[in-house]
Amino acid sequence: MNQAISQKVLEKIKEEKVLPKPKWRFSLRRSLVGLALLAFLTSGSLAFSLIVELLDRLETGNMMGRPNGFRLLFAGLPYFWFLLLALASFLAVFDFLRTRNGYRYRLKNIALVFVVIIGSGGIVFYTLGVSDKMEDYLEKKISFYEKITRTPKTFWLQPDEGLLSGVVMKSDEKCHCLEMMDWNREIWNVDYSKADIRPKVNMAEGEAIKIIGEELEKMHFEAQEIKPWMGKRMMKIMENRENSMEAELMRRETRR
Amino acid sequence: MENKNLKNKTDEELAGLTKINPDFYLPLMERYEDKILRYIRRITNVPKETAEDLGQEIFIKAYENINDFDEKLKFSSWLYRIAHNHVISFWRKTKKERNVFSWDGDESFKNILESDHDMVKDLDRKITAEKMAQVLELTRPEYKEVLVLKYMEGKDYAEISDILRKPIGTIGTMISRAKKDIQKKIKKNNIKLIP
């Protein structure tokens, strides 16, 4: 073999003043890969926490055992967050493989560890209320959010699927019927003579409720089950919010 | 530089010194020059001159990236990895066929089949390297490369894992599949191994 190659390379290095790339460039690249990994895992955890949050808020568990229950359950799944969860997980795995020693691990092992990390992170975010605050923020501030994912209002307003919700306008106990305005400001006549009414339901004017039943004809609905608009979970959220508002007011009072 | 002192230095020590002074790179290159050129020719179909050009580019690339050398790795694994990546990008740029094996007359290919006791049952141990080279042309380029690294370059699984950036388990699976693939191809194409 040609022994002159080494000499040629050395001459070229000296003539063309080739220099080794500085160490900081490699360190920076490695740090960016590490930061990206952290960002993907955090995003995945947030997406997972929002999935849990939404499933909890939508009370999709109520759909089980009902006609079309599975279809409704699938229709209510927050696909947008599932998609982001899948994307973040994929990018995290791909990014990990680009780390210095990432190639040493089998793909299925990396995926398994990341599922555990993202799942645990998601539960932590959910428990700490991060997902709750994020969901509220997105619903309020992002105008198209309701179009890309189901919110409790959009999920519980599918009359053709037997789901109706809104605010009671008038209730008549004699005829077991009420008038209610849904979230799109449409007025409905609801017959609840055959309905199972949950104990915490308040059908006074201005109270929000949600109904499972059947759309009989245009703007006429037969209720099978009536539930308070805010389930246990939503009530807890509201209580926490009221408490924090109260605390804030007290803090302001004290400052004065 | 005193050659005697440098001969006693390990590759990794020389790589460390190269970061300070390029003259220390010369003995390091001399140690690997033949090996890298042979490796390039074994996994590509390029003529000797092109292999030498590629070899020069690989050594310059290695020098430019010397500050990224992971001291937990063997220097040879790191250099072979650069060579592997450089050859792949050369293939991509030139769109050269990868599946033509360059046989340079060495007989080490016999090791590939002889290493597997189950496999040699049906095969004549007197198979020529030239015949083996023909057989290897039938297999996939990634299988061919892993076999070249294992049986011709004499690398162990951990080193191949570091060179190809794949888990050790995957390397084992690849080698086993490559051998089975060769066996199938020999039967399918009715290749007679006895000259």
Short mmCIF file of C-alpha atoms in Angstrom, two decimals:
data_model
loop_
_atom_site.label_atom_id
_atom_site.label_comp_id
_atom_site.label_asym_id
_atom_site.label_seq_id
_atom_site.Cartn_x
_atom_site.Cartn_y
_atom_site.Cartn_z
CA MET A 1 0.00 0.00 0.00
CA ASN A 2 1.00 3.57 -0.56
CA GLN A 3 3.05 4.78 2.39
CA ALA A 4 3.00 8.38 1.20
CA ILE A 5 -0.59 9.10 2.18
CA SER A 6 0.23 9.97 5.79
CA GLN A 7 2.94 12.34 4.67
CA LYS A 8 0.63 13.90 2.06
CA VAL A 9 -2.08 14.45 4.66
CA LEU A 10 0.35 16.05 7.09
CA GLU A 11 1.68 18.35 4.37
CA LYS A 12 -1.84 19.32 3.41
CA ILE A 13 -2.71 20.04 7.05
CA LYS A 14 0.31 22.32 7.34
CA GLU A 15 0.02 23.99 3.94
CA GLU A 16 -3.68 24.66 4.14
CA LYS A 17 -3.42 25.43 7.86
CA VAL A 18 -6.14 22.95 8.68
CA LEU A 19 -7.02 23.22 12.35
CA PRO A 20 -8.98 20.88 14.57
CA LYS A 21 -12.48 22.20 15.22
CA PRO A 22 -12.60 23.76 18.69
CA LYS A 23 -13.80 21.60 21.55
CA TRP A 24 -16.57 24.02 22.50
CA ARG A 25 -18.36 23.36 19.19
CA PHE A 26 -18.69 19.68 20.01
CA SER A 27 -19.68 20.45 23.60
CA LEU A 28 -22.30 22.90 22.34
CA ARG A 29 -23.69 20.37 19.89
CA ARG A 30 -23.91 17.74 22.62
CA SER A 31 -25.60 20.21 24.97
CA LEU A 32 -28.16 21.12 22.30
CA VAL A 33 -28.93 17.46 21.69
CA GLY A 34 -29.34 17.00 25.47
CA LEU A 35 -31.57 20.07 25.78
CA ALA A 36 -33.69 18.93 22.85
CA LEU A 37 -34.11 15.55 24.54
CA LEU A 38 -35.25 17.26 27.73
CA ALA A 39 -37.67 19.43 25.73
CA PHE A 40 -39.15 16.42 23.90
CA LEU A 41 -39.59 14.44 27.12
CA THR A 42 -41.19 17.44 28.84
CA SER A 43 -43.51 18.06 25.88
CA GLY A 44 -44.46 14.38 25.85
CA SER A 45 -45.21 14.49 29.58
CA LEU A 46 -47.31 17.64 29.16
CA ALA A 47 -49.25 16.08 26.28
CA PHE A 48 -49.86 12.98 28.39
CA SER A 49 -51.03 15.07 31.37
CA LEU A 50 -53.43 16.97 29.09
CA ILE A 51 -54.85 13.69 27.77
CA VAL A 52 -55.56 12.57 31.34
CA GLU A 53 -56.93 16.03 32.20
CA LEU A 54 -59.31 16.08 29.23
CA LEU A 55 -60.52 12.52 29.72
CA ASP A 56 -61.22 13.43 33.31
CA ARG A 57 -63.01 16.66 32.44
CA LEU A 58 -65.06 15.12 29.65
CA GLU A 59 -66.17 12.33 31.99
CA THR A 60 -65.91 9.93 29.10
CA GLY A 61 -66.24 7.07 31.60
CA ASN A 62 -69.99 7.82 31.57
CA MET A 63 -70.16 6.65 28.00
CA MET A 64 -69.20 3.08 28.82
CA GLY A 65 -72.09 0.66 28.62
CA ARG A 66 -74.30 3.10 26.70
CA PRO A 67 -75.48 2.58 23.14
CA ASN A 68 -72.76 3.96 20.86
CA GLY A 69 -70.69 4.33 24.02
CA PHE A 70 -67.46 3.18 22.47
CA ARG A 71 -67.98 5.35 19.41
CA LEU A 72 -68.60 8.37 21.65
CA LEU A 73 -65.62 7.49 23.76
CA PHE A 74 -63.39 7.37 20.68
CA ALA A 75 -64.93 10.55 19.33
CA GLY A 76 -64.12 12.25 22.62
CA LEU A 77 -60.48 11.21 22.72
CA PRO A 78 -58.12 14.19 22.51
CA TYR A 79 -56.42 13.11 19.28
CA PHE A 80 -54.49 16.34 18.98
CA TRP A 81 -52.67 15.59 22.23
CA PHE A 82 -52.24 11.94 21.30
CA LEU A 83 -50.59 13.09 18.09
CA LEU A 84 -48.29 15.47 19.97
CA LEU A 85 -47.50 12.74 22.48
CA ALA A 86 -46.52 10.36 19.68
CA LEU A 87 -44.48 13.04 17.93
CA ALA A 88 -42.63 14.08 21.11
CA SER A 89 -41.92 10.43 21.98
CA PHE A 90 -40.63 9.68 18.50
CA LEU A 91 -38.40 12.77 18.50
CA ALA A 92 -37.11 11.93 21.99
CA VAL A 93 -36.08 8.44 20.88
CA PHE A 94 -34.57 9.76 17.65
CA ASP A 95 -32.70 12.47 19.56
CA PHE A 96 -31.44 10.00 22.16
CA LEU A 97 -29.94 7.88 19.40
CA ARG A 98 -27.95 10.95 18.39
CA THR A 99 -26.35 11.31 21.82
CA ARG A 100 -22.81 10.07 22.30
CA ASN A 101 -23.75 6.66 23.71
CA GLY A 102 -27.36 6.41 22.55
CA TYR A 103 -26.57 3.83 19.88
CA ARG A 104 -25.54 1.31 22.51
CA TYR A 105 -29.12 0.68 23.59
CA ARG A 106 -31.78 -1.27 21.76
CA LEU A 107 -34.64 0.75 20.36
CA LYS A 108 -37.31 -1.16 22.29
CA ASN A 109 -35.45 -0.59 25.58
CA ILE A 110 -35.12 3.14 24.89
CA ALA A 111 -38.82 3.32 23.96
CA LEU A 112 -39.81 1.44 27.12
CA VAL A 113 -37.76 3.73 29.38
CA PHE A 114 -39.15 6.82 27.66
CA VAL A 115 -42.73 5.56 28.03
CA VAL A 116 -42.11 5.26 31.78
CA ILE A 117 -40.46 8.71 31.96
CA ILE A 118 -43.19 10.44 29.94
CA GLY A 119 -45.97 8.60 31.81
CA SER A 120 -44.51 9.47 35.22
CA GLY A 121 -43.85 13.07 34.16
CA GLY A 122 -47.41 13.33 32.88
CA ILE A 123 -48.86 12.07 36.15
CA VAL A 124 -46.69 14.55 38.08
CA PHE A 125 -47.87 17.45 35.87
CA TYR A 126 -51.47 16.32 36.27
CA THR A 127 -51.17 15.96 40.05
CA LEU A 128 -49.51 19.35 40.42
CA GLY A 129 -52.32 20.97 38.40
CA VAL A 130 -50.08 22.04 35.52
CA SER A 131 -52.36 20.36 32.97
CA ASP A 132 -55.39 22.02 34.53
CA LYS A 133 -53.89 25.50 34.20
CA MET A 134 -52.68 24.77 30.68
CA GLU A 135 -56.06 23.49 29.54
CA ASP A 136 -57.81 26.56 30.96
CA TYR A 137 -55.31 28.85 29.31
CA LEU A 138 -55.66 27.13 25.93
CA GLU A 139 -59.46 27.16 26.07
CA LYS A 140 -59.53 30.86 26.94
CA LYS A 141 -56.67 32.28 24.91
CA ILE A 142 -56.37 30.13 21.83
CA SER A 143 -59.34 30.76 19.57
CA PHE A 144 -58.96 27.66 17.40
CA TYR A 145 -58.27 25.29 20.32
CA GLU A 146 -61.88 24.05 20.42
CA LYS A 147 -61.59 23.12 16.77
CA ILE A 148 -58.54 20.92 17.21
CA THR A 149 -59.55 19.11 20.37
CA ARG A 150 -62.73 18.27 22.28
CA THR A 151 -63.46 20.48 25.24
CA PRO A 152 -66.19 19.58 27.78
CA LYS A 153 -68.53 22.04 26.04
CA THR A 154 -68.03 20.64 22.55
CA PHE A 155 -68.10 17.04 23.78
CA TRP A 156 -71.31 17.47 25.77
CA LEU A 157 -73.08 19.27 22.96
CA GLN A 158 -73.72 16.54 20.43
CA PRO A 159 -77.52 16.18 20.39
CA ASP A 160 -77.47 13.72 17.51
CA GLU A 161 -75.25 11.52 19.69
CA GLY A 162 -77.53 11.93 22.70
CA LEU A 163 -75.48 14.51 24.56
CA LEU A 164 -76.82 17.93 25.45
CA SER A 165 -75.68 20.61 27.86
CA GLY A 166 -76.34 24.23 28.64
CA VAL A 167 -78.09 26.55 31.10
CA VAL A 168 -81.62 26.02 32.46
CA MET A 169 -83.98 28.83 31.47
CA LYS A 170 -87.25 27.51 32.83
CA SER A 171 -88.18 24.32 34.65
CA ASP A 172 -91.70 22.93 35.17
CA GLU A 173 -91.90 20.13 37.72
CA LYS A 174 -95.52 19.37 36.86
CA CYS A 175 -94.88 18.40 33.29
CA HIS A 176 -91.31 17.26 34.03
CA CYS A 177 -90.01 19.49 31.29
CA LEU A 178 -87.57 22.33 31.03
CA GLU A 179 -86.30 24.88 28.62
CA MET A 180 -82.59 25.26 28.27
CA MET A 181 -80.10 27.25 26.23
CA ASP A 182 -77.12 25.28 24.91
CA TRP A 183 -73.60 26.71 24.54
CA ASN A 184 -74.44 27.84 20.99
CA ARG A 185 -77.39 29.85 22.34
CA GLU A 186 -79.98 27.49 20.85
CA ILE A 187 -83.13 26.90 22.91
CA TRP A 188 -84.16 23.30 23.65
CA ASN A 189 -87.30 21.74 25.14
CA VAL A 190 -86.30 18.85 27.35
CA ASP A 191 -88.64 16.14 28.65
CA TYR A 192 -87.18 14.60 31.81
CA SER A 193 -90.16 12.53 32.92
CA LYS A 194 -88.24 9.28 32.42
CA ALA A 195 -84.86 10.63 33.47
CA ASP A 196 -82.59 9.59 36.27
CA ILE A 197 -81.70 12.87 37.94
CA ARG A 198 -78.46 12.88 39.90
CA PRO A 199 -78.77 14.20 43.49
CA LYS A 200 -76.54 17.23 43.00
CA VAL A 201 -78.48 18.51 40.00
CA ASN A 202 -80.00 21.93 40.48
CA MET A 203 -82.58 22.71 37.83
CA ALA A 204 -83.19 26.29 38.91
CA GLU A 205 -82.98 29.05 36.33
CA GLY A 206 -79.43 29.90 35.34
CA GLU A 207 -77.95 26.55 36.48
CA ALA A 208 -75.78 24.60 34.05
CA ILE A 209 -76.55 20.92 33.48
CA LYS A 210 -75.61 18.13 31.14
CA ILE A 211 -77.99 15.54 29.77
CA ILE A 212 -77.68 12.10 28.27
CA GLY A 213 -80.71 11.15 26.18
CA GLU A 214 -82.15 11.27 22.70
CA GLU A 215 -83.01 14.00 20.25
CA LEU A 216 -86.66 13.38 19.37
CA GLU A 217 -87.21 16.12 16.83
CA LYS A 218 -85.77 19.51 16.10
CA MET A 219 -84.96 21.24 19.40
CA HIS A 220 -86.79 18.54 21.40
CA PHE A 221 -84.81 16.24 23.61
CA GLU A 222 -85.78 13.35 25.84
CA ALA A 223 -83.53 13.06 28.89
CA GLN A 224 -82.47 9.69 30.28
CA GLU A 225 -79.96 11.03 32.75
CA ILE A 226 -79.34 14.55 34.05
CA LYS A 227 -76.07 15.47 35.71
CA PRO A 228 -74.69 18.69 37.16
CA TRP A 229 -72.51 20.50 34.60
CA MET A 230 -69.55 20.32 36.89
CA GLY A 231 -68.68 16.82 37.92
CA LYS A 232 -66.61 16.11 41.04
CA ARG A 233 -63.42 16.96 39.23
CA MET A 234 -64.67 20.25 37.80
CA MET A 235 -66.14 21.20 41.19
CA LYS A 236 -62.76 20.63 42.78
CA ILE A 237 -61.09 22.77 40.13
CA MET A 238 -63.58 25.56 40.72
CA GLU A 239 -63.20 25.30 44.50
CA ASN A 240 -59.44 25.58 44.17
CA ARG A 241 -59.84 28.55 41.88
CA GLU A 242 -62.23 30.27 44.29
CA ASN A 243 -59.89 29.58 47.19
CA SER A 244 -56.90 30.99 45.33
CA MET A 245 -58.93 34.06 44.32
CA GLU A 246 -59.99 34.53 47.92
CA ALA A 247 -56.42 34.19 49.09
CA GLU A 248 -55.32 36.74 46.50
CA LEU A 249 -58.02 39.18 47.68
CA MET A 250 -56.93 38.71 51.28
CA ARG A 251 -53.31 39.34 50.33
CA ARG A 252 -54.33 42.58 48.60
CA GLU A 253 -56.39 43.61 51.63
CA THR A 254 -53.47 43.00 53.95
CA ARG A 255 -51.13 45.06 51.75
CA ARG A 256 -53.52 48.00 51.95
CA MET B 1 10.24 13.94 17.66
CA GLU B 2 11.94 10.80 18.80
CA ASN B 3 10.47 7.84 16.96
CA LYS B 4 11.37 5.40 19.72
CA ASN B 5 9.32 7.30 22.29
CA LEU B 6 6.39 7.62 19.95
CA LYS B 7 6.34 3.90 19.22
CA ASN B 8 5.69 3.25 22.88
CA LYS B 9 2.75 5.60 22.97
CA THR B 10 -0.76 4.26 22.60
CA ASP B 11 -3.09 5.48 19.86
CA GLU B 12 -5.13 7.36 22.41
CA GLU B 13 -2.02 9.10 23.80
CA LEU B 14 -0.96 10.11 20.30
CA ALA B 15 -4.47 11.38 19.58
CA GLY B 16 -4.22 13.54 22.71
CA LEU B 17 -0.85 14.91 21.59
CA THR B 18 -2.18 15.58 18.07
CA LYS B 19 -4.60 18.11 19.55
CA ILE B 20 -1.54 20.17 20.50
CA ASN B 21 0.79 19.47 17.58
CA PRO B 22 -0.14 18.01 14.17
CA ASP B 23 3.28 16.34 13.88
CA PHE B 24 2.10 13.72 16.36
CA TYR B 25 -0.59 12.80 13.86
CA LEU B 26 1.94 11.34 11.42
CA PRO B 27 2.83 8.18 13.41
CA LEU B 28 -0.84 7.68 14.16
CA MET B 29 -1.72 7.84 10.47
CA GLU B 30 1.13 5.52 9.60
CA ARG B 31 -0.29 2.94 11.98
CA TYR B 32 -3.68 3.00 10.27
CA GLU B 33 -2.93 3.97 6.68
CA ASP B 34 -2.82 0.44 5.27
CA LYS B 35 -5.73 -0.76 7.38
CA ILE B 36 -8.01 2.10 6.38
CA LEU B 37 -7.16 1.83 2.69
CA ARG B 38 -7.80 -1.90 2.76
CA TYR B 39 -11.06 -1.40 4.61
CA ILE B 40 -12.23 1.15 2.02
CA ARG B 41 -11.41 -1.23 -0.82
CA ARG B 42 -13.11 -4.12 0.94
CA ILE B 43 -16.40 -2.32 1.35
CA THR B 44 -16.39 -0.36 -1.91
CA ASN B 45 -15.74 -1.09 -5.53
CA VAL B 46 -13.50 1.92 -6.03
CA PRO B 47 -10.13 1.72 -7.76
CA LYS B 48 -6.95 2.07 -5.74
CA GLU B 49 -6.50 5.78 -6.60
CA THR B 50 -10.01 6.66 -5.43
CA ALA B 51 -9.48 4.64 -2.27
CA GLU B 52 -6.34 6.68 -1.60
CA ASP B 53 -8.23 9.93 -2.14
CA LEU B 54 -10.92 8.73 0.24
CA GLY B 55 -8.25 7.69 2.71
CA GLN B 56 -6.72 11.19 2.68
CA GLU B 57 -10.14 12.77 3.17
CA ILE B 58 -10.83 10.43 6.09
CA PHE B 59 -7.55 11.28 7.83
CA ILE B 60 -8.15 15.01 7.36
CA LYS B 61 -11.69 14.65 8.67
CA ALA B 62 -10.40 12.73 11.68
CA TYR B 63 -7.84 15.47 12.33
CA GLU B 64 -10.47 18.20 12.11
CA ASN B 65 -12.65 16.31 14.57
CA ILE B 66 -9.89 15.17 16.91
CA ASN B 67 -11.36 17.28 19.74
CA ASP B 68 -14.50 15.18 19.51
CA PHE B 69 -12.59 11.94 20.05
CA ASP B 70 -14.31 10.08 22.85
CA GLU B 71 -11.53 8.75 25.05
CA LYS B 72 -13.80 5.96 26.25
CA LEU B 73 -13.58 4.50 22.75
CA LYS B 74 -10.63 2.87 21.09
CA PHE B 75 -9.01 5.28 18.62
CA SER B 76 -9.26 2.60 15.93
CA SER B 77 -13.05 2.29 16.42
CA TRP B 78 -13.41 6.05 16.20
CA LEU B 79 -11.32 6.20 13.02
CA TYR B 80 -13.17 3.29 11.41
CA ARG B 81 -16.46 5.02 12.26
CA ILE B 82 -15.29 8.13 10.42
CA ALA B 83 -14.23 5.94 7.50
CA HIS B 84 -17.59 4.13 7.48
CA ASN B 85 -19.54 7.42 7.50
CA HIS B 86 -17.29 8.95 4.86
CA VAL B 87 -17.71 5.98 2.54
CA ILE B 88 -21.50 6.12 2.99
CA SER B 89 -21.59 9.81 2.09
CA PHE B 90 -19.30 9.07 -0.86
CA TRP B 91 -21.82 6.44 -2.03
CA ARG B 92 -24.63 8.93 -1.65
CA LYS B 93 -22.80 11.64 -3.55
CA THR B 94 -21.63 9.45 -6.39
CA LYS B 95 -24.62 7.11 -6.32
CA LYS B 96 -22.23 4.23 -6.77
CA GLU B 97 -23.40 0.68 -6.54
CA ARG B 98 -22.64 -0.62 -3.08
CA ASN B 99 -23.01 -4.26 -3.82
CA VAL B 100 -19.80 -4.89 -5.69
CA PHE B 101 -17.12 -6.40 -3.57
CA SER B 102 -13.52 -5.61 -4.21
CA TRP B 103 -11.44 -8.70 -3.72
CA ASP B 104 -7.79 -7.95 -3.28
CA GLY B 105 -6.52 -11.49 -3.10
CA ASP B 106 -6.39 -12.08 0.62
CA GLU B 107 -7.79 -15.30 1.96
CA SER B 108 -9.31 -14.05 5.16
CA PHE B 109 -12.81 -14.46 3.82
CA LYS B 110 -12.62 -18.14 4.51
CA ASN B 111 -12.95 -17.17 8.16
CA ILE B 112 -16.47 -15.99 7.57
CA LEU B 113 -17.86 -19.39 6.91
CA GLU B 114 -15.37 -21.38 8.89
CA SER B 115 -16.26 -19.46 12.02
CA ASP B 116 -19.67 -21.07 12.16
CA HIS B 117 -19.50 -24.77 12.92
CA ASP B 118 -23.08 -25.49 11.86
CA MET B 119 -22.51 -23.81 8.60
CA VAL B 120 -19.30 -25.45 7.56
CA LYS B 121 -20.92 -28.87 7.58
CA ASP B 122 -22.15 -28.41 4.03
CA LEU B 123 -19.29 -26.34 2.81
CA ASP B 124 -15.92 -27.27 1.62
CA ARG B 125 -13.26 -25.76 3.83
CA LYS B 126 -10.98 -25.47 0.84
CA ILE B 127 -13.14 -22.76 -0.61
CA THR B 128 -11.07 -20.03 -2.21
CA ALA B 129 -11.23 -16.44 -1.09
CA GLU B 130 -12.10 -15.49 -4.65
CA LYS B 131 -15.13 -17.73 -4.55
CA MET B 132 -16.13 -16.28 -1.22
CA ALA B 133 -15.85 -12.80 -2.63
CA GLN B 134 -18.28 -13.83 -5.36
CA VAL B 135 -20.67 -15.18 -2.77
CA LEU B 136 -20.47 -11.99 -0.73
CA GLU B 137 -21.44 -9.98 -3.76
CA LEU B 138 -24.86 -11.58 -3.47
CA THR B 139 -25.53 -10.36 0.05
CA ARG B 140 -26.73 -6.97 1.28
CA PRO B 141 -24.10 -4.23 1.70
CA GLU B 142 -24.77 -3.82 5.44
CA TYR B 143 -24.32 -7.55 5.95
CA LYS B 144 -21.18 -7.50 3.88
CA GLU B 145 -19.71 -4.65 5.91
CA VAL B 146 -20.37 -6.30 9.23
CA LEU B 147 -18.73 -9.50 7.97
CA VAL B 148 -15.74 -7.55 6.68
CA LEU B 149 -15.32 -5.87 10.06
CA LYS B 150 -15.66 -9.11 11.99
CA TYR B 151 -13.67 -11.55 9.90
CA MET B 152 -11.33 -9.47 7.80
CA GLU B 153 -10.59 -6.54 10.07
CA GLY B 154 -10.69 -8.76 13.14
CA LYS B 155 -12.93 -6.46 15.17
CA ASP B 156 -14.89 -7.76 18.13
CA TYR B 157 -18.61 -7.11 18.65
CA ALA B 158 -18.06 -4.11 20.92
CA GLU B 159 -15.76 -2.47 18.39
CA ILE B 160 -18.16 -3.12 15.51
CA SER B 161 -20.95 -1.69 17.66
CA ASP B 162 -18.88 1.49 18.16
CA ILE B 163 -17.96 1.72 14.48
CA LEU B 164 -21.44 1.21 13.06
CA ARG B 165 -23.22 2.91 15.99
CA LYS B 166 -25.53 -0.02 16.60
CA PRO B 167 -26.19 -2.00 19.82
CA ILE B 168 -23.96 -5.03 20.40
CA GLY B 169 -26.98 -7.34 20.28
CA THR B 170 -27.91 -6.00 16.86
CA ILE B 171 -24.38 -6.66 15.60
CA GLY B 172 -24.66 -10.29 16.72
CA THR B 173 -28.02 -10.60 14.99
CA MET B 174 -26.65 -9.01 11.82
CA ILE B 175 -23.69 -11.36 11.66
CA SER B 176 -25.89 -14.38 12.20
CA ARG B 177 -28.39 -13.21 9.56
CA ALA B 178 -25.59 -12.39 7.15
CA LYS B 179 -24.23 -15.92 7.41
CA LYS B 180 -27.67 -17.46 6.94
CA ASP B 181 -28.27 -15.16 3.99
CA ILE B 182 -25.03 -16.28 2.37
CA GLN B 183 -25.90 -19.92 2.94
CA LYS B 184 -29.28 -19.40 1.26
CA LYS B 185 -27.75 -17.57 -1.66
CA ILE B 186 -25.21 -20.34 -2.18
CA LYS B 187 -27.99 -22.92 -2.32
CA LYS B 188 -30.33 -20.78 -4.40
CA ASN B 189 -27.72 -19.90 -6.99
CA ASN B 190 -26.28 -23.41 -6.93
CA ILE B 191 -22.82 -22.02 -6.46
CA LYS B 192 -20.15 -24.66 -6.35
CA LEU B 193 -17.53 -23.69 -3.85
CA ILE B 194 -15.01 -26.31 -4.82
CA PRO B 195 -12.76 -24.90 -7.51
#
